[in-house]
Coordinates of C-alpha atoms and ligand atoms in Angstrom, one line a residue:
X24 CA -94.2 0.5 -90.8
X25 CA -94.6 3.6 -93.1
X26 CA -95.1 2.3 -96.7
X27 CA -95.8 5.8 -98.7
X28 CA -97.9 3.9 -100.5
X29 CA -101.1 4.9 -98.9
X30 CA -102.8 7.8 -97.6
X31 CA -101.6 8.6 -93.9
X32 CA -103.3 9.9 -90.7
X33 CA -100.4 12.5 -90.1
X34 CA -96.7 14.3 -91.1
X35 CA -95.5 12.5 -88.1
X36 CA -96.1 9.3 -89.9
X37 CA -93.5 10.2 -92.7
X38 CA -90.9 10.4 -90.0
X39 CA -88.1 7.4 -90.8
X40 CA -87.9 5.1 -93.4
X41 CA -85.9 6.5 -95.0
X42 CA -83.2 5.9 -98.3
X43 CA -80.3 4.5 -98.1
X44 CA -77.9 5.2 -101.0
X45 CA -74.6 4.2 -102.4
X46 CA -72.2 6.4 -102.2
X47 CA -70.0 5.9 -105.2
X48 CA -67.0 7.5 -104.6
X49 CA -66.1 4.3 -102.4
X50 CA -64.3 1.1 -103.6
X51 CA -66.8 -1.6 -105.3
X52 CA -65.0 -4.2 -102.9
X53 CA -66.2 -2.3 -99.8
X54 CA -69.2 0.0 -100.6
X55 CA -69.8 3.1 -98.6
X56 CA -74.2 3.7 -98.0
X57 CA -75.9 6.8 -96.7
X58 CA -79.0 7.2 -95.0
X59 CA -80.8 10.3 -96.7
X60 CA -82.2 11.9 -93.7
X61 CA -83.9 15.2 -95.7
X62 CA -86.1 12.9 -96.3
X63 CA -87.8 13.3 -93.2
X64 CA -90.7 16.0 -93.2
X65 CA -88.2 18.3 -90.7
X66 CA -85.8 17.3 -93.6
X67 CA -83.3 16.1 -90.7
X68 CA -82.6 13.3 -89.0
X69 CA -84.0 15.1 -85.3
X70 CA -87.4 13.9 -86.8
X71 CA -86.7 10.5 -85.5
X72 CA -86.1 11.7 -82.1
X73 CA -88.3 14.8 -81.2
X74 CA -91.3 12.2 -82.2
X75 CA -89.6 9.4 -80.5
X76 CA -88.4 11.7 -77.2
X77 CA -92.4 13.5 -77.4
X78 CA -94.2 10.1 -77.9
X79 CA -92.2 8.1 -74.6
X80 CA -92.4 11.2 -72.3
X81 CA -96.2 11.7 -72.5
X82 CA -96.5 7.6 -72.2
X83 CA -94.7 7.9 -69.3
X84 CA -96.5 10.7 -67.9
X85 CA -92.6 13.1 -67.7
X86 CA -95.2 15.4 -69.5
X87 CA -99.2 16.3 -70.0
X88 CA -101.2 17.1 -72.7
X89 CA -100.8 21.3 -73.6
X90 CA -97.2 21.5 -71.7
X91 CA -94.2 23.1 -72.8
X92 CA -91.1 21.4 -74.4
X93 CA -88.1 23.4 -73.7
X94 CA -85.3 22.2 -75.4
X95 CA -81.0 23.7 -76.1
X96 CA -80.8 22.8 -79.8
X97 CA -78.3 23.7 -82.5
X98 CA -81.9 24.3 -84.8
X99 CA -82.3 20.3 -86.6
X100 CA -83.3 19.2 -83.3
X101 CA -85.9 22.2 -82.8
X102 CA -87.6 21.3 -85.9
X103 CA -87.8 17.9 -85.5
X104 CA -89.5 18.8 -81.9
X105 CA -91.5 21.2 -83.2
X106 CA -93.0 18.9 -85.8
X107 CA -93.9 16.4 -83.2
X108 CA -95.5 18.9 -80.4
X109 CA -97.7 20.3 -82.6
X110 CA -99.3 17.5 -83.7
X111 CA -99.0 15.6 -79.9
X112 CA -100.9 18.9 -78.5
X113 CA -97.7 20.5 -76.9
X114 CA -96.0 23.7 -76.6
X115 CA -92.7 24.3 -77.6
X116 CA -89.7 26.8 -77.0
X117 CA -85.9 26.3 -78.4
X118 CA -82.9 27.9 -76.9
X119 CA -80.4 28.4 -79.7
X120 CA -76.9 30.0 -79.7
X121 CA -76.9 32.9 -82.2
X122 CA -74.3 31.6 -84.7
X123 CA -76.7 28.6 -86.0
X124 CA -78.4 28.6 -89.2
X125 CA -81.3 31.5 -89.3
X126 CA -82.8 29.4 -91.9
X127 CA -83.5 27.0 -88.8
X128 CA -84.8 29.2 -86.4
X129 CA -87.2 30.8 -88.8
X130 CA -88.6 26.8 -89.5
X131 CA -88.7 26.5 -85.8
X132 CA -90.8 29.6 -85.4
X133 CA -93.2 28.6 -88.3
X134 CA -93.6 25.3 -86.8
X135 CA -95.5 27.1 -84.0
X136 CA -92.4 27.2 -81.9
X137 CA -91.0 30.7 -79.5
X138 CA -87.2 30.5 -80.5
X139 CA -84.7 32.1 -77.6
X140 CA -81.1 33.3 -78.3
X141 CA -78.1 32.5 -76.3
X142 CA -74.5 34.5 -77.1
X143 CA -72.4 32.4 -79.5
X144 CA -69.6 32.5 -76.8
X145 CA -71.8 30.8 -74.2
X146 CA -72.0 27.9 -76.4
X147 CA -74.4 24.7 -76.2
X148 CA -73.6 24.8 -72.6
X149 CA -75.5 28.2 -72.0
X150 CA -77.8 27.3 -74.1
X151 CA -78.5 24.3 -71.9
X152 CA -78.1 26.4 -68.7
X153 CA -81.2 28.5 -69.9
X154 CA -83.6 26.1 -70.6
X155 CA -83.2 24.8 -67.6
X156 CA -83.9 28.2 -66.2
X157 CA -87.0 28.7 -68.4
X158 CA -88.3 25.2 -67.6
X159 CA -88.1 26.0 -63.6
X160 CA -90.3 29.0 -63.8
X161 CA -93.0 27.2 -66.1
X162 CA -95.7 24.8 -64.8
X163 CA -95.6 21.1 -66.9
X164 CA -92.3 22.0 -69.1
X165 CA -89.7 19.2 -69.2
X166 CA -86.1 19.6 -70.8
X167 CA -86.1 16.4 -73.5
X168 CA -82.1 17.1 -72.9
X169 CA -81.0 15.7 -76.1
X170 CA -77.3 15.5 -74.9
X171 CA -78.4 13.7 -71.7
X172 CA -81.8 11.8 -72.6
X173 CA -81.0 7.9 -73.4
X174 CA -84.3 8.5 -75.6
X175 CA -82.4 10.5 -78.2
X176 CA -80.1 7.0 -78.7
X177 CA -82.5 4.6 -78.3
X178 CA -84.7 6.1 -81.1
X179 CA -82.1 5.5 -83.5
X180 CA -81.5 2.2 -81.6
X181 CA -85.3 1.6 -82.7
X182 CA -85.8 3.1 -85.8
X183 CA -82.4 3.9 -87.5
X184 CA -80.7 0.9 -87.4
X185 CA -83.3 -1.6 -88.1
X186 CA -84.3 0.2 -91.4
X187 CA -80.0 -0.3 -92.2
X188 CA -80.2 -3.8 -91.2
X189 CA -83.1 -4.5 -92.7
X190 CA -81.9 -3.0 -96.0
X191 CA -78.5 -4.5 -96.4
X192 CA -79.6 -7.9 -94.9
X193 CA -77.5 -7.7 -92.0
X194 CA -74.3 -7.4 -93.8
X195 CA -73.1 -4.1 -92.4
X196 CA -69.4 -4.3 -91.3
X197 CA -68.9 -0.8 -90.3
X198 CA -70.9 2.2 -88.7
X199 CA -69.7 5.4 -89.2
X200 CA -71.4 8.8 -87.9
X201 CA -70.7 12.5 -86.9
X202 CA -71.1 13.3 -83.3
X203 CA -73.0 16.4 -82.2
X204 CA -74.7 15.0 -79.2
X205 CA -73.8 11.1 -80.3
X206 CA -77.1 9.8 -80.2
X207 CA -77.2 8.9 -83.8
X208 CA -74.1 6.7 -83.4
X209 CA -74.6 5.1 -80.1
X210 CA -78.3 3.7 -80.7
X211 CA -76.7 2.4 -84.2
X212 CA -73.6 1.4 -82.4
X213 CA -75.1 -0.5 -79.7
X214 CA -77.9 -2.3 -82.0
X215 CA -75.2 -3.3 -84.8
X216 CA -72.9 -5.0 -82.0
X217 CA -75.6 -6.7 -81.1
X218 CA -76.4 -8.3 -84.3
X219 CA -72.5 -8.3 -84.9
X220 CA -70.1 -7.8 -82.3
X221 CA -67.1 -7.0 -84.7
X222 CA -69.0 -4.4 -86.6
X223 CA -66.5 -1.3 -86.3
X224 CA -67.7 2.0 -85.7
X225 CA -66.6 5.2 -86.2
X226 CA -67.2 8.3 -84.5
X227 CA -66.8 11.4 -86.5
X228 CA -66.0 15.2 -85.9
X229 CA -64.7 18.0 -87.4
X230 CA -61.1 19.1 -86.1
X231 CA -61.0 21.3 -83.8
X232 CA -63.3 19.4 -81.7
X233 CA -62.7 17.5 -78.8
X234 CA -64.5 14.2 -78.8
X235 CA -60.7 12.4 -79.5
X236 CA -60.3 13.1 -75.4
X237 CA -62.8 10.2 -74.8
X238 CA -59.6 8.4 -76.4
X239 CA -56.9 9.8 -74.0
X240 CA -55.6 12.3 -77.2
X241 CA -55.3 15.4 -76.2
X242 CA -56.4 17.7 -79.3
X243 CA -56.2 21.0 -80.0
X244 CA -59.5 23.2 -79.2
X245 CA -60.1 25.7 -82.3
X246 CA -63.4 27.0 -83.8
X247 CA -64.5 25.5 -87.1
X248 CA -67.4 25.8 -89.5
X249 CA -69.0 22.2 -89.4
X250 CA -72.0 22.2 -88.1
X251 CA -74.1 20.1 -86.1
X252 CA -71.3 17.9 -85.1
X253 CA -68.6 17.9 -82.4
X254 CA -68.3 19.1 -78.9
X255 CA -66.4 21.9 -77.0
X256 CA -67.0 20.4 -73.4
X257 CA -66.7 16.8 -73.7
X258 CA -69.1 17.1 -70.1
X259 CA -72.2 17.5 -71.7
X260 CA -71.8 15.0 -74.3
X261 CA -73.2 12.2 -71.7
X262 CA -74.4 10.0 -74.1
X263 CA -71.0 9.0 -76.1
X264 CA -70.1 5.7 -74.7
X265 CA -66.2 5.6 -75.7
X266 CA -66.3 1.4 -75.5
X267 CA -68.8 1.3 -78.4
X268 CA -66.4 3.1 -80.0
X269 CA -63.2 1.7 -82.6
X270 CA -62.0 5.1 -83.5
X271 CA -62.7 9.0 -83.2
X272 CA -61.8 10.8 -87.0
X273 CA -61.5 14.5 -87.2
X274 CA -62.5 15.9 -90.3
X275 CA -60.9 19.6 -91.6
X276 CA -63.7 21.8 -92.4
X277 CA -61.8 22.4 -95.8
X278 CA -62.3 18.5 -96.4
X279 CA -65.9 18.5 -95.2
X280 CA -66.8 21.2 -97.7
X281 CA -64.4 19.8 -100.7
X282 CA -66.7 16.6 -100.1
X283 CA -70.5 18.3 -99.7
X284 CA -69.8 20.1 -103.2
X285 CA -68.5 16.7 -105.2
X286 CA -71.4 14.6 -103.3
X287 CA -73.8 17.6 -105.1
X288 CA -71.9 18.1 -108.1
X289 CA -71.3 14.2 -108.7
X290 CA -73.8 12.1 -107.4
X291 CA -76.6 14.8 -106.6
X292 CA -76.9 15.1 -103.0
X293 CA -77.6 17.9 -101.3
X294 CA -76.5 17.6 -98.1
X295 CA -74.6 19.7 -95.4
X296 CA -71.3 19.6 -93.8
X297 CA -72.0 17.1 -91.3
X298 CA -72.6 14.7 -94.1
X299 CA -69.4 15.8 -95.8
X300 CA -67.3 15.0 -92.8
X301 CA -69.4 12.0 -92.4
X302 CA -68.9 10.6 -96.0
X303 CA -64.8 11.5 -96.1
X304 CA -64.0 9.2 -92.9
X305 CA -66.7 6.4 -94.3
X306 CA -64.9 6.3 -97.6
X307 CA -61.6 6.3 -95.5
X308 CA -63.2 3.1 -93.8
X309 CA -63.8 1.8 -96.9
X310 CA -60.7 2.2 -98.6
X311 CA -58.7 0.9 -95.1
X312 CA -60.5 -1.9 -95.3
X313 CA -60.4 -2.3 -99.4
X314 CA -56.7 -2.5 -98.4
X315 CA -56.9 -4.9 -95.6
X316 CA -55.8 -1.8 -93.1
X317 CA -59.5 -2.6 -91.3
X318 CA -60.7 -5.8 -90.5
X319 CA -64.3 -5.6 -91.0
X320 CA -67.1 -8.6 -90.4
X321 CA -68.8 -8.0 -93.6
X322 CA -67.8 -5.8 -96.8
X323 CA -69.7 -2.9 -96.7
X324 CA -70.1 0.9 -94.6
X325 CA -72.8 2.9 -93.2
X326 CA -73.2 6.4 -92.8
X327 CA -75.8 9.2 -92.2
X328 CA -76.6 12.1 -94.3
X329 CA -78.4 14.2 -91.1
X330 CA -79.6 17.1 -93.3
X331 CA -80.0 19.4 -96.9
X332 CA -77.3 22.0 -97.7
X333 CA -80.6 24.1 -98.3
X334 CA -80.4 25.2 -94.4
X335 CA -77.7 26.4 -95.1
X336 CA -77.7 28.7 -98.5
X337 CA -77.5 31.8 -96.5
X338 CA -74.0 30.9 -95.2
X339 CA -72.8 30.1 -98.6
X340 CA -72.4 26.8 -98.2
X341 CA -71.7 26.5 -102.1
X342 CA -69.7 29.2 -102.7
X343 CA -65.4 28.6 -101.9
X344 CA -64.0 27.3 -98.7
X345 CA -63.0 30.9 -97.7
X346 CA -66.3 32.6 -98.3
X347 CA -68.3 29.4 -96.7
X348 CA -69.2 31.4 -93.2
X349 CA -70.3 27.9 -91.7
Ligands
PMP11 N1 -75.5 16.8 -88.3 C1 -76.4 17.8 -88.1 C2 -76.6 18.8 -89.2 C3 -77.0 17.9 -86.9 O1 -77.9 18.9 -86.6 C4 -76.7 17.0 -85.9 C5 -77.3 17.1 -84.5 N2 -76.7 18.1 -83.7 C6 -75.8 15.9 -86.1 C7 -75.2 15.9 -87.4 C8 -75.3 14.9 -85.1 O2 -76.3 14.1 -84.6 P1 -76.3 13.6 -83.1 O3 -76.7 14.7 -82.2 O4 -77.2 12.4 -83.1 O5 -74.9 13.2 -82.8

């Protein structure tokens, strides 16, 4: 375990442990905690699984020393990548659909990284189509495949959860998370029903998306400006397992980005809008459950900050709701 306490070997062994923080703007009876995920030297929460995902494959042989990674990613998972090849003697190329943060694609490309641009209107899924394209004309390049790879849940599974656990001495009554490719929720879903079969969980996205069809809900498609989390094709997002799952929440961008500027301007986190949507349906846990709405096995909630509204300055994350270009 990393203590921070001593001198270490490597950046990759600041990845994880990281805080976990009240949130205050939840009920005392039923207190809302976020995992700070900036804190990772990627200042995301992809840290934990481009080391994981890198580490596993080349145990396993998927992948030799000086290959290529070639991985679809939205940017957070690019950097985390990109930390960990580098330092595990690998190459590595990101295909990333142009709308995403440039702020991202310019870490990935100083991490060492080639960064590849897919039309915005081809989405995650031409993203994915390309890499896989890329990969078959290289020699010893794997696709990770984030929104496939059981690796990308079971590192959260592994690291994630235990460090929640852990912390609140296995008092954790509810799991709440956004979804981009789901891994984050499913390794901490399936670990805290382990300890805890009752523990509810939450799966969060912004509206818009279409995770709710893994519930038989029909919702609308529309574009918003959340980023990182929710889906457009409900067919690459292999990992969400829809039993492990109490309820889908749709967060309004408008929400989201009301709730990223009071958790800066009130209790001094910096954090995107994946963590905005993430900490309005956690506090709506709360308060459900503060009410007796939501049955919970132990008084408390748990949800993920992935990343730092810094990523995002150049889209004006901080100025109003209108001028936010998400
Ligand atoms: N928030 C941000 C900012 C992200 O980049 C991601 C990953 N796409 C998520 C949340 C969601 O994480 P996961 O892919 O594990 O569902």
């Amino acid at each position: 375990m990393t203590t921070h306490r001593e001198p270490l070997d490597s950046v990759l062994d600041t990845v994880g442990e990281t805080p976990l923080v009240r949130v205050h703007g939840s009920p005392d009876e039923v207190p809302v905690y976020a995992k700070l995920e900036s804190f990772n030297p990627g200042a995301s929460v992809k840290d934990r699984i481009g080391k994981y995902m890198l580490e596993r494959m080349l145990e396993r042989g998927d992948i030799g020393e000086g290959g290529t990674v070639i991985e679809p990613t939205a940017g957070n998972t690019g950097i985390g990548i990109a930390v960990a090849a580098r330092q595990l003697g690998l190459q590595a190329v990101f295909v990333v659909p142009e709308r995403f943060s440039k702020e991202k694609q310019q870490l990935m490309a100083a991490l060492g990284a080639e960064v590849i641009n897919t039309p915005t209107d081809e989405g995650m899924g031409g993203a994915i189509e390309r890499a896989r394209e890329l990969a078959d004309e290289l020699d010893d390049a794997v696709v990770p495949q984030q929104f496939s790879n059981p690796l990308n849940a079971e590192a959260h599974y592994a690291t994630t959860a235990p460090e929640i656990f852990e912390a609140l001495d296995g008092e954790v009554g509810a799991v709440v998370a956004g979804c981009g490719t789901a891994g984050t929720l499913m390794g901490m879903a399936r670990y805290a029903r382990e300890q805890e079969p009752g523990t509810y969980v939450c799966a969060v996205e912004p509206e818009g998306s279409l995770y709710r069809s893994f519930a038989g809900d029909d919702p609308e498609e529309a574009e918003y400006k959340t980023e990182g989390i929710g889906t457009h094709d409900p067919t690459t997002n292999e990992l969400f397992d829809p039993e492990l799952v109490d309820e889908i929440r749709a967060v309004a961008d408008r929400d989201a980005h009301d709730e990223l500027k009071r958790l800066a301007s009130e209790e001094g986190h910096l954090v995107a809008s994946s963590a905005g949507a993430a900490s309005v349906a956690a506090r709506d846990v709360a308060e459900r459950a503060a009410s007796g709405d939501v049955e919970l096995p132990h008084d408390s909630v748990v949800t993920v900050f992935p990343d730092s509204s810094e990523r995002y300055l150049s889209k004006g994350i901080y100025r109003s709701f209108e001028e936010w270009e998400g």
